[in-house]
Each structure stands twice: as structure tokens, then as C-alpha cells.
Amino acid sequence: MPKNAVISETDAKVLEILQADGRRSYAELAADLGMAGPSAHERVKKLESRGVIRGYSADIDAPAIGLAVLGFTWVTQAPGTVSVDLTPRFAAIAEIEECHSIAGEADYLLKIRARDMAHLGDLIRSIQAIEHVFTTETDVAFSTGFERRPLPIVASAPKPDGESGRTG
């Protein structure tokens, strides 16, 4: 089943619950859904196999582990090199938490975690030294209102055969 297939109301509820608590047991999940444990387990496994659920992780407080500085770096590639994917080179720098290829003035937006401003400066210089990086611009966050919000999950009903969903 393709990733963009219909999400049932029950699957939407599964996703909402697991976004709030990814460690929830199948028995607890089943109770919340009003179904048997094996049925809840099967639904989760199907969502995983479709790639809807990509994995489970701990939500770690970056400052608590010594990464108190949050920076966002806009990277522009050298003219004529936009066909070169820099993602693997950025992935080699452990402090780059996220890498997004974007439209607009820059080509990439990187989310970087650093110990302090000196460390952030070292990381930016490492990024600038990557072949095909032309310019960078970095913004530093003073505070974070929220991160990793749960995604809004909307159940979708299948369209009857022959309907495209477009109006004329």
C-alpha cells in the first residue's frame, strides 16, 4: 500500500496516540481504541510497513546534554552546482540535527546544535569548507516556543470510483 493511501479514522487515532506517547503498550493502545491487543499491534505494524510510522525515539532536551545553542544556517551553493546534492556532506556533521533542501534565496536550511558560540562558529566554518558551498547565513535562536509538535492527523475517506475530488 502506498504511503499516501487513505488513513482510516482508527489509524488516525493510533497515530495521534503514538505521537503523544510512542512507548504506549499494545494493550494500552488497544484499550484506548476499544479493540483487542493483537488488532492494535497489527494496525501499528501495517503503518510501520507502509512507512507512515518511520520509527520511535526519545525526545532529548539539547541543553541538558550540553548543546545549549540552537542555530539555523541558510546555505547557498556555488553557481552551476545546484545539481550536486550536499546532503551527505551535511549528514557527516553530527551537530546538524536537520537538513532541508529549500526553494528561495538559499538552497538548504540546516538546524544546528552547538555547545556554545565558539563551537557554533567552528561548525559554520566546517560547513563553509564543504565543496560547492558558496555562502552561509546563520540565525541564532534566543528561545524556543515549541518543537516537534504532533502532526495533525486527518482521516480520509476513499473516493468512489471515477471521482477525482475536483470540482468543475
Short mmCIF file of C-alpha atoms in Angstrom, two decimals:
data_model
loop_
_atom_site.label_atom_id
_atom_site.label_comp_id
_atom_site.label_asym_id
_atom_site.label_seq_id
_atom_site.Cartn_x
_atom_site.Cartn_y
_atom_site.Cartn_z
CA MET A 1 0.00 0.00 0.00
CA PRO A 2 1.49 3.41 -0.93
CA LYS A 3 2.39 5.94 1.78
CA ASN A 4 -0.25 8.39 0.59
CA ALA A 5 -3.07 5.85 0.82
CA VAL A 6 -6.20 6.58 2.81
CA ILE A 7 -5.82 6.95 6.57
CA SER A 8 -8.81 5.45 8.38
CA GLU A 9 -10.28 7.05 11.49
CA THR A 10 -8.82 4.23 13.60
CA ASP A 11 -5.36 4.64 12.04
CA ALA A 12 -5.60 8.40 12.63
CA LYS A 13 -6.35 7.73 16.30
CA VAL A 14 -3.41 5.27 16.51
CA LEU A 15 -1.10 7.94 15.08
CA GLU A 16 -2.38 10.61 17.47
CA ILE A 17 -1.85 8.34 20.49
CA LEU A 18 1.63 7.21 19.42
CA GLN A 19 2.75 10.78 18.70
CA ALA A 20 1.83 11.68 22.27
CA ASP A 21 3.34 8.50 23.77
CA GLY A 22 5.46 6.31 21.50
CA ARG A 23 6.15 3.90 24.38
CA ARG A 24 2.50 3.04 24.88
CA SER A 25 1.98 -0.72 25.12
CA TYR A 26 -0.21 -2.51 22.60
CA ALA A 27 -2.58 -3.42 25.44
CA GLU A 28 -2.95 0.25 26.44
CA LEU A 29 -3.30 1.30 22.81
CA ALA A 30 -5.94 -1.37 22.25
CA ALA A 31 -7.89 -0.22 25.32
CA ASP A 32 -7.82 3.37 24.05
CA LEU A 33 -9.10 2.20 20.67
CA GLY A 34 -11.68 -0.24 22.03
CA MET A 35 -10.15 -3.27 20.29
CA ALA A 36 -8.11 -6.36 21.09
CA GLY A 37 -4.35 -6.09 21.64
CA PRO A 38 -3.44 -8.17 18.57
CA SER A 39 -5.60 -5.93 16.37
CA ALA A 40 -3.85 -2.80 17.66
CA HIS A 41 -0.47 -4.48 17.12
CA GLU A 42 -1.43 -5.39 13.54
CA ARG A 43 -2.52 -1.79 12.78
CA VAL A 44 0.76 -0.38 14.09
CA LYS A 45 2.80 -2.92 12.09
CA LYS A 46 0.89 -2.04 8.91
CA LEU A 47 1.51 1.68 9.47
CA GLU A 48 5.20 0.90 10.00
CA SER A 49 5.44 -1.26 6.87
CA ARG A 50 3.78 1.50 4.80
CA GLY A 51 6.38 3.96 6.06
CA VAL A 52 3.77 6.13 7.79
CA ILE A 53 5.44 5.43 11.14
CA ARG A 54 9.16 5.82 10.46
CA GLY A 55 10.48 4.98 13.91
CA TYR A 56 10.48 5.78 17.59
CA SER A 57 12.87 7.99 19.50
CA ALA A 58 13.47 9.75 22.79
CA ASP A 59 12.80 13.50 22.86
CA ILE A 60 16.04 14.77 24.40
CA ASP A 61 16.49 18.24 25.90
CA ALA A 62 19.52 19.54 23.96
CA PRO A 63 20.74 21.98 26.66
CA ALA A 64 20.58 19.17 29.24
CA ILE A 65 23.25 17.30 27.25
CA GLY A 66 25.44 20.36 26.71
CA LEU A 67 24.11 21.62 23.39
CA ALA A 68 22.73 24.96 24.57
CA VAL A 69 23.00 26.93 21.30
CA LEU A 70 20.47 26.46 18.50
CA GLY A 71 21.31 27.90 15.10
CA PHE A 72 19.67 27.86 11.71
CA THR A 73 22.05 28.16 8.77
CA TRP A 74 20.97 29.07 5.26
CA VAL A 75 23.35 27.57 2.70
CA THR A 76 23.63 28.71 -0.91
CA GLN A 77 25.51 26.53 -3.38
CA ALA A 78 28.05 27.86 -5.83
CA PRO A 79 26.56 28.86 -9.18
CA GLY A 80 26.31 25.94 -11.57
CA THR A 81 26.45 23.28 -8.81
CA VAL A 82 22.80 23.02 -7.75
CA SER A 83 22.59 19.54 -9.26
CA VAL A 84 25.14 18.36 -6.65
CA ASP A 85 23.39 17.03 -3.54
CA LEU A 86 25.22 18.30 -0.45
CA THR A 87 23.02 16.33 1.97
CA PRO A 88 25.57 13.51 2.58
CA ARG A 89 28.26 16.07 3.43
CA PHE A 90 25.97 17.83 5.89
CA ALA A 91 24.94 14.48 7.38
CA ALA A 92 28.60 13.82 8.23
CA ILE A 93 28.48 16.68 10.77
CA ALA A 94 26.82 15.21 13.88
CA GLU A 95 25.65 18.56 15.26
CA ILE A 96 23.45 19.20 12.21
CA GLU A 97 20.10 18.00 13.53
CA GLU A 98 18.07 18.68 10.38
CA CYS A 99 18.81 19.38 6.72
CA HIS A 100 16.18 20.71 4.35
CA SER A 101 16.57 21.39 0.62
CA ILE A 102 14.53 24.54 0.08
CA ALA A 103 13.22 26.96 -2.54
CA GLY A 104 14.08 30.62 -2.28
CA GLU A 105 17.30 32.61 -1.83
CA ALA A 106 19.20 29.69 -0.26
CA ASP A 107 19.41 26.05 -1.30
CA TYR A 108 19.49 24.40 2.15
CA LEU A 109 18.33 25.18 5.65
CA LEU A 110 20.28 23.45 8.42
CA LYS A 111 19.26 23.17 12.08
CA ILE A 112 22.42 23.05 14.18
CA ARG A 113 23.01 22.31 17.89
CA ALA A 114 26.23 23.57 19.48
CA ARG A 115 27.80 23.73 22.94
CA ASP A 116 28.46 27.46 22.78
CA MET A 117 29.03 30.26 20.29
CA ALA A 118 32.66 29.26 19.66
CA HIS A 119 31.53 25.72 18.82
CA LEU A 120 28.82 27.11 16.52
CA GLY A 121 31.48 29.20 14.77
CA ASP A 122 33.62 26.09 14.25
CA LEU A 123 30.63 24.23 12.81
CA ILE A 124 29.80 27.08 10.43
CA ARG A 125 33.42 27.16 9.22
CA SER A 126 33.20 23.38 8.63
CA ILE A 127 30.07 23.90 6.55
CA GLN A 128 31.69 26.75 4.61
CA ALA A 129 34.65 24.48 3.80
CA ILE A 130 32.41 21.93 2.05
CA GLU A 131 32.96 21.88 -1.70
CA HIS A 132 30.21 23.75 -3.60
CA VAL A 133 29.09 25.80 -0.57
CA PHE A 134 29.07 29.40 -1.77
CA THR A 135 27.57 31.39 1.11
CA THR A 136 26.05 30.81 4.53
CA GLU A 137 23.92 32.95 6.79
CA THR A 138 23.20 31.86 10.34
CA ASP A 139 20.45 32.91 12.73
CA VAL A 140 20.71 32.01 16.42
CA ALA A 141 17.57 31.28 18.45
CA PHE A 142 17.18 33.18 21.71
CA SER A 143 14.44 30.82 22.89
CA THR A 144 12.23 28.06 21.54
CA GLY A 145 8.45 28.29 21.91
CA PHE A 146 7.93 24.69 20.82
CA GLU A 147 9.47 21.94 18.73
CA ARG A 148 8.35 18.56 17.46
CA ARG A 149 4.65 19.27 17.75
CA PRO A 150 2.43 16.31 16.95
CA LEU A 151 1.31 16.39 13.33
CA PRO A 152 -2.40 16.94 12.73
CA ILE A 153 -3.83 13.61 11.57
CA VAL A 154 -6.93 13.74 9.40
CA ALA A 155 -8.76 10.58 8.48
CA SER A 156 -9.64 10.49 4.81
CA ALA A 157 -12.44 8.64 3.15
CA PRO A 158 -11.80 6.82 -0.11
CA LYS A 159 -13.30 8.49 -3.18
CA PRO A 160 -15.93 6.50 -5.07
CA ASP A 161 -14.65 5.07 -8.38
CA GLY A 162 -14.41 7.68 -11.09
CA GLU A 163 -14.29 10.69 -8.79
CA SER A 164 -11.16 12.81 -8.75
CA GLY A 165 -12.23 15.07 -5.93
CA ARG A 166 -12.06 18.13 -8.22
CA THR A 167 -14.94 20.48 -8.71
CA GLY A 168 -15.67 21.98 -12.01
#
